[in-house]
Amino acid sequence: MRLRRHRGLSAALGAVLLASSMIVGGCGSGDSGATEDAGFASRPNVTTYDAAIVYADRSNSGANASNALKHIEDVAASEGFLACVLADGKPTSVSDTFELTEQNGRKRESELKQKIASVSGMDWSARTAEADIFAAITEADRALGGASGDVERSVIIVDSGISTSGPISFMEDQPAREGLLDPDAFVQSLRQSGDLGKLENIDRVIWYGLGEASDPQENPNEGTRRAMQDLYEAIFAAGGVEEVEFMEGGGSSAPSSGLPAVTPIELPKIALDPDGNPVGLGDTLVFNEAEGTALTFETATSAFVDGGAAAVELEDGIAQLLSFPEMSVAVRGYTDTVGDEAANQVLSEERARTVADLLVSAGVSPDRITVIGMGEDSTHGEGDVAANRRVELQFS
């Protein structure tokens, strides 16, 4: 397989890329991932598609690069087009089409292995510092424009997605951090800046290891990882790519030594709602007795049943508010319909105030908190209904 070079790929990469032995070996990670005899004959139903592999062995890499092996085998066995994108701070690529002369049997399998072995010298080590996954995706789209086959074109990404440069940088004070709370607004800003164009050569994206990094980069919490997924899905959808699948990265040993440093990021912390969705702007967290929340009060008072447990219940919401200093929260208190209506109105506000005081004690500025007493609520039926006794936090 002869590989064409694109965008002045450094001669230091050599004329080869994407070696099976290197991918199976985890790109310097020390994880074997598969055996040398993992032959193509054992894969009789090969899916036909052209592909671009996006990966780099960076100092913060976490996902196992052997995830790409199946896709390399598919493309090789179907004599498809393969582009290989080195996803560092300045992504580059090489690409070409597999061409086989043998048509069947052991000779064909041997030729397949030889074709892949002929590119077995690739070093996937990052050449430049930082990480720009947006540029890598754009380069994958451009490279797939060289495919001539009338088949699906897939981008296979093996990366944490924790960019430190480019339009989707998650560094402090960068717009992408706020984009985690409102992906649609961030996509609109990319359009306005001219950074986001049509991804016209990508039909499908399979992403391995989103949010999976290695020391010194800490992994995001689950809410932030889900928010990253939503953000990237919105970007792909805006570019015309509707089919996006996120897969576990499988873990990896430590990256190779001597790689350019990637700046560790203290990622913001985002809470999850009860349905497992990240809490964004305009979303509300609901804590009611019917669902077993620890944010409960002594009967007819605004005192917590268990203040320590209540604080734990609010930890994720507090962490999110501390992560986003510009975010505000409205704390709304409700009671059931038992007792005097006027007294319940006062009680609902006092309970909301108790929750607000807990937020303030954790470091949230009082200027960012609005306290609202909603009084009685019979949404879930008249009388002493636990679901009516609740506190809501709406983020904006």
PDB file of C-alpha atoms in Angstrom, residues 137-361:
ATOM      1  CA  ILE A 137     -11.838  16.060  12.282  1.00  0.00           C
ATOM      2  CA  THR A 138     -11.619  18.717   9.576  1.00  0.00           C
ATOM      3  CA  GLU A 139      -8.498  17.064   8.183  1.00  0.00           C
ATOM      4  CA  ALA A 140     -10.236  13.662   8.180  1.00  0.00           C
ATOM      5  CA  ASP A 141     -13.095  15.146   6.157  1.00  0.00           C
ATOM      6  CA  ARG A 142     -10.660  16.706   3.691  1.00  0.00           C
ATOM      7  CA  ALA A 143      -8.666  13.489   3.349  1.00  0.00           C
ATOM      8  CA  LEU A 144     -11.789  11.399   2.717  1.00  0.00           C
ATOM      9  CA  GLY A 145     -12.510  13.698  -0.195  1.00  0.00           C
ATOM     10  CA  GLY A 146      -9.812  11.728  -2.004  1.00  0.00           C
ATOM     11  CA  ALA A 147     -11.816   8.492  -1.842  1.00  0.00           C
ATOM     12  CA  SER A 148     -13.265   7.483  -5.200  1.00  0.00           C
ATOM     13  CA  GLY A 149     -15.468   4.591  -4.093  1.00  0.00           C
ATOM     14  CA  ASP A 150     -19.244   4.895  -3.829  1.00  0.00           C
ATOM     15  CA  VAL A 151     -19.369   3.461  -0.308  1.00  0.00           C
ATOM     16  CA  GLU A 152     -19.927   4.802   3.197  1.00  0.00           C
ATOM     17  CA  ARG A 153     -17.148   7.023   4.497  1.00  0.00           C
ATOM     18  CA  SER A 154     -16.398   6.617   8.180  1.00  0.00           C
ATOM     19  CA  VAL A 155     -14.213   8.508  10.611  1.00  0.00           C
ATOM     20  CA  ILE A 156     -12.784   6.387  13.421  1.00  0.00           C
ATOM     21  CA  ILE A 157     -11.622   8.550  16.314  1.00  0.00           C
ATOM     22  CA  VAL A 158      -9.526   7.166  19.168  1.00  0.00           C
ATOM     23  CA  ASP A 159      -9.146  10.158  21.444  1.00  0.00           C
ATOM     24  CA  SER A 160     -10.212  11.684  24.755  1.00  0.00           C
ATOM     25  CA  GLY A 161     -11.687  14.699  22.994  1.00  0.00           C
ATOM     26  CA  ILE A 162     -10.088  16.945  25.625  1.00  0.00           C
ATOM     27  CA  SER A 163      -8.750  19.584  23.261  1.00  0.00           C
ATOM     28  CA  THR A 164      -6.305  22.199  24.481  1.00  0.00           C
ATOM     29  CA  SER A 165      -6.164  24.288  21.294  1.00  0.00           C
ATOM     30  CA  GLY A 166      -8.370  25.239  18.371  1.00  0.00           C
ATOM     31  CA  PRO A 167     -12.071  26.160  18.357  1.00  0.00           C
ATOM     32  CA  ILE A 168     -13.021  23.371  20.781  1.00  0.00           C
ATOM     33  CA  SER A 169     -10.357  24.111  23.368  1.00  0.00           C
ATOM     34  CA  PHE A 170     -11.525  23.365  26.912  1.00  0.00           C
ATOM     35  CA  MET A 171      -8.837  25.548  28.449  1.00  0.00           C
ATOM     36  CA  GLU A 172      -9.899  28.121  31.057  1.00  0.00           C
ATOM     37  CA  ASP A 173     -11.994  31.019  29.701  1.00  0.00           C
ATOM     38  CA  GLN A 174     -12.503  29.373  26.288  1.00  0.00           C
ATOM     39  CA  PRO A 175     -16.000  29.372  24.720  1.00  0.00           C
ATOM     40  CA  ALA A 176     -16.129  25.580  24.459  1.00  0.00           C
ATOM     41  CA  ARG A 177     -16.430  25.327  28.244  1.00  0.00           C
ATOM     42  CA  GLU A 178     -19.667  27.319  28.120  1.00  0.00           C
ATOM     43  CA  GLY A 179     -20.601  25.221  25.101  1.00  0.00           C
ATOM     44  CA  LEU A 180     -20.869  22.239  27.421  1.00  0.00           C
ATOM     45  CA  LEU A 181     -23.900  23.950  28.947  1.00  0.00           C
ATOM     46  CA  ASP A 182     -25.457  25.077  25.653  1.00  0.00           C
ATOM     47  CA  PRO A 183     -24.169  23.114  22.629  1.00  0.00           C
ATOM     48  CA  ASP A 184     -26.536  24.778  20.158  1.00  0.00           C
ATOM     49  CA  ALA A 185     -25.352  28.280  21.080  1.00  0.00           C
ATOM     50  CA  PHE A 186     -21.722  27.154  20.756  1.00  0.00           C
ATOM     51  CA  VAL A 187     -22.370  25.653  17.319  1.00  0.00           C
ATOM     52  CA  GLN A 188     -23.940  28.935  16.263  1.00  0.00           C
ATOM     53  CA  SER A 189     -20.832  30.791  17.432  1.00  0.00           C
ATOM     54  CA  LEU A 190     -18.652  28.455  15.329  1.00  0.00           C
ATOM     55  CA  ARG A 191     -20.804  29.249  12.307  1.00  0.00           C
ATOM     56  CA  GLN A 192     -20.542  32.975  12.926  1.00  0.00           C
ATOM     57  CA  SER A 193     -16.760  32.804  13.282  1.00  0.00           C
ATOM     58  CA  GLY A 194     -16.462  30.795  10.078  1.00  0.00           C
ATOM     59  CA  ASP A 195     -14.835  27.824  11.820  1.00  0.00           C
ATOM     60  CA  LEU A 196     -17.672  25.379  11.161  1.00  0.00           C
ATOM     61  CA  GLY A 197     -18.275  24.243   7.613  1.00  0.00           C
ATOM     62  CA  LYS A 198     -19.950  21.312   5.941  1.00  0.00           C
ATOM     63  CA  LEU A 199     -18.395  17.916   6.701  1.00  0.00           C
ATOM     64  CA  GLU A 200     -19.358  16.754   3.256  1.00  0.00           C
ATOM     65  CA  ASN A 201     -17.154  13.659   3.069  1.00  0.00           C
ATOM     66  CA  ILE A 202     -18.170  12.022   6.377  1.00  0.00           C
ATOM     67  CA  ASP A 203     -21.171   9.698   6.605  1.00  0.00           C
ATOM     68  CA  ARG A 204     -20.507   8.141  10.004  1.00  0.00           C
ATOM     69  CA  VAL A 205     -18.355   8.704  13.077  1.00  0.00           C
ATOM     70  CA  ILE A 206     -17.311   6.035  15.572  1.00  0.00           C
ATOM     71  CA  TRP A 207     -15.551   7.549  18.574  1.00  0.00           C
ATOM     72  CA  TYR A 208     -13.576   5.424  21.036  1.00  0.00           C
ATOM     73  CA  GLY A 209     -12.554   6.742  24.443  1.00  0.00           C
ATOM     74  CA  LEU A 210     -14.231  10.133  24.690  1.00  0.00           C
ATOM     75  CA  GLY A 211     -13.276  11.536  28.097  1.00  0.00           C
ATOM     76  CA  GLU A 212     -10.625   8.855  28.722  1.00  0.00           C
ATOM     77  CA  ALA A 213      -7.207  10.393  29.373  1.00  0.00           C
ATOM     78  CA  SER A 214      -4.091   9.560  31.371  1.00  0.00           C
ATOM     79  CA  ASP A 215      -1.990  11.350  33.977  1.00  0.00           C
ATOM     80  CA  PRO A 216      -1.485  14.196  34.418  1.00  0.00           C
ATOM     81  CA  GLN A 217      -4.879  14.868  32.791  1.00  0.00           C
ATOM     82  CA  GLU A 218      -7.799  13.928  35.049  1.00  0.00           C
ATOM     83  CA  ASN A 219     -10.842  12.386  33.439  1.00  0.00           C
ATOM     84  CA  PRO A 220     -14.081  14.398  33.479  1.00  0.00           C
ATOM     85  CA  ASN A 221     -16.899  13.403  35.787  1.00  0.00           C
ATOM     86  CA  GLU A 222     -19.793  11.551  34.174  1.00  0.00           C
ATOM     87  CA  GLY A 223     -21.929  14.668  33.718  1.00  0.00           C
ATOM     88  CA  THR A 224     -19.114  16.491  31.925  1.00  0.00           C
ATOM     89  CA  ARG A 225     -18.321  13.469  29.764  1.00  0.00           C
ATOM     90  CA  ARG A 226     -21.968  13.298  28.706  1.00  0.00           C
ATOM     91  CA  ALA A 227     -21.948  17.047  28.033  1.00  0.00           C
ATOM     92  CA  MET A 228     -18.845  16.612  25.853  1.00  0.00           C
ATOM     93  CA  GLN A 229     -20.674  13.906  23.936  1.00  0.00           C
ATOM     94  CA  ASP A 230     -23.661  16.201  23.388  1.00  0.00           C
ATOM     95  CA  LEU A 231     -21.370  19.007  22.267  1.00  0.00           C
ATOM     96  CA  TYR A 232     -19.549  16.897  19.687  1.00  0.00           C
ATOM     97  CA  GLU A 233     -22.831  15.404  18.465  1.00  0.00           C
ATOM     98  CA  ALA A 234     -24.172  18.925  17.908  1.00  0.00           C
ATOM     99  CA  ILE A 235     -21.045  19.882  15.954  1.00  0.00           C
ATOM    100  CA  PHE A 236     -21.275  16.793  13.739  1.00  0.00           C
ATOM    101  CA  ALA A 237     -25.010  17.310  13.177  1.00  0.00           C
ATOM    102  CA  ALA A 238     -24.374  20.933  12.172  1.00  0.00           C
ATOM    103  CA  GLY A 239     -21.806  19.674   9.672  1.00  0.00           C
ATOM    104  CA  GLY A 240     -24.312  17.217   8.209  1.00  0.00           C
ATOM    105  CA  VAL A 241     -23.188  14.032  10.007  1.00  0.00           C
ATOM    106  CA  GLU A 242     -26.131  12.393  11.778  1.00  0.00           C
ATOM    107  CA  GLU A 243     -24.702   8.945  12.567  1.00  0.00           C
ATOM    108  CA  VAL A 244     -22.360   9.254  15.562  1.00  0.00           C
ATOM    109  CA  GLU A 245     -21.580   6.416  17.970  1.00  0.00           C
ATOM    110  CA  PHE A 246     -19.508   6.679  21.148  1.00  0.00           C
ATOM    111  CA  MET A 247     -17.692   3.579  22.403  1.00  0.00           C
ATOM    112  CA  GLU A 248     -15.602   2.787  25.464  1.00  0.00           C
ATOM    113  CA  GLY A 249     -11.897   3.243  24.849  1.00  0.00           C
ATOM    114  CA  GLY A 250     -10.798   0.112  26.666  1.00  0.00           C
ATOM    115  CA  GLY A 251      -8.075   1.804  28.680  1.00  0.00           C
ATOM    116  CA  SER A 252      -4.371   1.872  27.949  1.00  0.00           C
ATOM    117  CA  SER A 253      -0.993   1.717  29.548  1.00  0.00           C
ATOM    118  CA  ALA A 254       0.959   4.947  29.994  1.00  0.00           C
ATOM    119  CA  PRO A 255       1.725   6.854  26.783  1.00  0.00           C
ATOM    120  CA  SER A 256       5.212   6.700  25.316  1.00  0.00           C
ATOM    121  CA  SER A 257       7.921   8.763  26.949  1.00  0.00           C
ATOM    122  CA  GLY A 258       9.428  11.857  25.391  1.00  0.00           C
ATOM    123  CA  LEU A 259       6.176  13.141  23.873  1.00  0.00           C
ATOM    124  CA  PRO A 260       5.441  16.880  23.628  1.00  0.00           C
ATOM    125  CA  ALA A 261       3.646  18.102  26.728  1.00  0.00           C
ATOM    126  CA  VAL A 262      -0.112  18.639  26.619  1.00  0.00           C
ATOM    127  CA  THR A 263      -1.356  21.163  29.171  1.00  0.00           C
ATOM    128  CA  PRO A 264      -3.548  19.454  31.810  1.00  0.00           C
ATOM    129  CA  ILE A 265      -6.996  21.015  32.081  1.00  0.00           C
ATOM    130  CA  GLU A 266      -9.121  21.287  35.194  1.00  0.00           C
ATOM    131  CA  LEU A 267     -12.372  20.422  33.488  1.00  0.00           C
ATOM    132  CA  PRO A 268     -15.631  21.904  34.772  1.00  0.00           C
ATOM    133  CA  LYS A 269     -17.952  19.620  36.707  1.00  0.00           C
ATOM    134  CA  ILE A 270     -21.480  19.146  35.411  1.00  0.00           C
ATOM    135  CA  ALA A 271     -24.311  17.460  37.285  1.00  0.00           C
ATOM    136  CA  LEU A 272     -26.610  14.784  35.892  1.00  0.00           C
ATOM    137  CA  ASP A 273     -30.383  14.905  36.192  1.00  0.00           C
ATOM    138  CA  PRO A 274     -32.318  11.802  37.371  1.00  0.00           C
ATOM    139  CA  ASP A 275     -32.573  10.612  33.746  1.00  0.00           C
ATOM    140  CA  GLY A 276     -28.803  10.698  33.321  1.00  0.00           C
ATOM    141  CA  ASN A 277     -28.676  13.832  31.181  1.00  0.00           C
ATOM    142  CA  PRO A 278     -26.158  16.628  31.822  1.00  0.00           C
ATOM    143  CA  VAL A 279     -27.644  19.739  33.411  1.00  0.00           C
ATOM    144  CA  GLY A 280     -27.390  22.695  31.038  1.00  0.00           C
ATOM    145  CA  LEU A 281     -28.654  26.247  30.940  1.00  0.00           C
ATOM    146  CA  GLY A 282     -32.363  26.379  31.705  1.00  0.00           C
ATOM    147  CA  ASP A 283     -32.418  22.869  33.161  1.00  0.00           C
ATOM    148  CA  THR A 284     -33.818  22.060  36.598  1.00  0.00           C
ATOM    149  CA  LEU A 285     -32.775  19.591  39.279  1.00  0.00           C
ATOM    150  CA  VAL A 286     -35.736  18.364  41.337  1.00  0.00           C
ATOM    151  CA  PHE A 287     -35.373  16.926  44.846  1.00  0.00           C
ATOM    152  CA  ASN A 288     -38.623  15.479  46.197  1.00  0.00           C
ATOM    153  CA  GLU A 289     -39.405  13.116  49.037  1.00  0.00           C
ATOM    154  CA  ALA A 290     -41.224  10.670  46.777  1.00  0.00           C
ATOM    155  CA  GLU A 291     -37.945   9.831  45.017  1.00  0.00           C
ATOM    156  CA  GLY A 292     -36.025   9.311  48.240  1.00  0.00           C
ATOM    157  CA  THR A 293     -34.000  12.499  48.250  1.00  0.00           C
ATOM    158  CA  ALA A 294     -31.928  13.333  51.331  1.00  0.00           C
ATOM    159  CA  LEU A 295     -32.912  16.965  50.855  1.00  0.00           C
ATOM    160  CA  THR A 296     -35.819  16.642  53.323  1.00  0.00           C
ATOM    161  CA  PHE A 297     -37.056  18.770  56.198  1.00  0.00           C
ATOM    162  CA  GLU A 298     -38.461  18.194  59.647  1.00  0.00           C
ATOM    163  CA  THR A 299     -42.255  18.352  59.662  1.00  0.00           C
ATOM    164  CA  ALA A 300     -43.584  21.919  59.478  1.00  0.00           C
ATOM    165  CA  THR A 301     -40.071  23.402  59.769  1.00  0.00           C
ATOM    166  CA  SER A 302     -37.263  24.524  57.483  1.00  0.00           C
ATOM    167  CA  ALA A 303     -34.638  22.421  59.300  1.00  0.00           C
ATOM    168  CA  PHE A 304     -33.034  19.543  57.393  1.00  0.00           C
ATOM    169  CA  VAL A 305     -33.734  16.054  58.685  1.00  0.00           C
ATOM    170  CA  ASP A 306     -30.015  15.373  58.090  1.00  0.00           C
ATOM    171  CA  GLY A 307     -27.895  18.387  57.151  1.00  0.00           C
ATOM    172  CA  GLY A 308     -24.865  16.302  56.215  1.00  0.00           C
ATOM    173  CA  ALA A 309     -26.874  14.076  53.903  1.00  0.00           C
ATOM    174  CA  ALA A 310     -28.502  17.144  52.348  1.00  0.00           C
ATOM    175  CA  ALA A 311     -25.072  18.605  51.604  1.00  0.00           C
ATOM    176  CA  VAL A 312     -23.996  15.382  49.907  1.00  0.00           C
ATOM    177  CA  GLU A 313     -27.185  15.414  47.844  1.00  0.00           C
ATOM    178  CA  LEU A 314     -26.289  18.871  46.537  1.00  0.00           C
ATOM    179  CA  GLU A 315     -22.594  18.172  45.874  1.00  0.00           C
ATOM    180  CA  ASP A 316     -22.887  17.832  42.088  1.00  0.00           C
ATOM    181  CA  GLY A 317     -25.033  20.928  41.720  1.00  0.00           C
ATOM    182  CA  ILE A 318     -22.658  22.924  43.908  1.00  0.00           C
ATOM    183  CA  ALA A 319     -19.654  21.689  41.924  1.00  0.00           C
ATOM    184  CA  GLN A 320     -21.312  22.836  38.718  1.00  0.00           C
ATOM    185  CA  LEU A 321     -22.027  26.290  40.129  1.00  0.00           C
ATOM    186  CA  LEU A 322     -18.427  26.603  41.311  1.00  0.00           C
ATOM    187  CA  SER A 323     -17.177  25.458  37.883  1.00  0.00           C
ATOM    188  CA  PHE A 324     -19.178  28.120  36.058  1.00  0.00           C
ATOM    189  CA  PRO A 325     -18.889  31.450  37.930  1.00  0.00           C
ATOM    190  CA  GLU A 326     -21.289  33.171  35.525  1.00  0.00           C
ATOM    191  CA  MET A 327     -24.062  30.646  36.122  1.00  0.00           C
ATOM    192  CA  SER A 328     -27.016  31.601  38.336  1.00  0.00           C
ATOM    193  CA  VAL A 329     -29.507  29.400  40.143  1.00  0.00           C
ATOM    194  CA  ALA A 330     -33.097  29.868  41.262  1.00  0.00           C
ATOM    195  CA  VAL A 331     -33.971  27.849  44.364  1.00  0.00           C
ATOM    196  CA  ARG A 332     -37.694  27.123  44.576  1.00  0.00           C
ATOM    197  CA  GLY A 333     -39.354  25.566  47.605  1.00  0.00           C
ATOM    198  CA  TYR A 334     -42.725  23.764  47.622  1.00  0.00           C
ATOM    199  CA  THR A 335     -44.958  22.276  50.293  1.00  0.00           C
ATOM    200  CA  ASP A 336     -47.943  19.934  50.168  1.00  0.00           C
ATOM    201  CA  THR A 337     -51.498  21.149  50.768  1.00  0.00           C
ATOM    202  CA  VAL A 338     -51.747  20.080  54.406  1.00  0.00           C
ATOM    203  CA  GLY A 339     -52.224  22.973  56.841  1.00  0.00           C
ATOM    204  CA  ASP A 340     -52.769  26.675  56.417  1.00  0.00           C
ATOM    205  CA  GLU A 341     -52.052  28.010  52.927  1.00  0.00           C
ATOM    206  CA  ALA A 342     -50.464  31.253  54.120  1.00  0.00           C
ATOM    207  CA  ALA A 343     -48.230  29.372  56.560  1.00  0.00           C
ATOM    208  CA  ASN A 344     -47.191  26.968  53.817  1.00  0.00           C
ATOM    209  CA  GLN A 345     -46.238  29.903  51.590  1.00  0.00           C
ATOM    210  CA  VAL A 346     -43.870  31.188  54.273  1.00  0.00           C
ATOM    211  CA  LEU A 347     -42.570  27.680  54.968  1.00  0.00           C
ATOM    212  CA  SER A 348     -41.792  27.036  51.293  1.00  0.00           C
ATOM    213  CA  GLU A 349     -39.670  30.183  51.127  1.00  0.00           C
ATOM    214  CA  GLU A 350     -37.880  29.335  54.378  1.00  0.00           C
ATOM    215  CA  ARG A 351     -37.017  25.879  53.049  1.00  0.00           C
ATOM    216  CA  ALA A 352     -35.697  27.365  49.813  1.00  0.00           C
ATOM    217  CA  ARG A 353     -33.649  29.787  51.931  1.00  0.00           C
ATOM    218  CA  THR A 354     -32.177  26.870  53.921  1.00  0.00           C
ATOM    219  CA  VAL A 355     -30.990  25.277  50.675  1.00  0.00           C
ATOM    220  CA  ALA A 356     -29.610  28.597  49.435  1.00  0.00           C
ATOM    221  CA  ASP A 357     -27.685  29.029  52.680  1.00  0.00           C
ATOM    222  CA  LEU A 358     -26.117  25.627  52.129  1.00  0.00           C
ATOM    223  CA  LEU A 359     -24.993  26.713  48.637  1.00  0.00           C
ATOM    224  CA  VAL A 360     -23.489  29.901  50.060  1.00  0.00           C
ATOM    225  CA  SER A 361     -21.641  27.967  52.767  1.00  0.00           C
TER     226      SER A 361
END
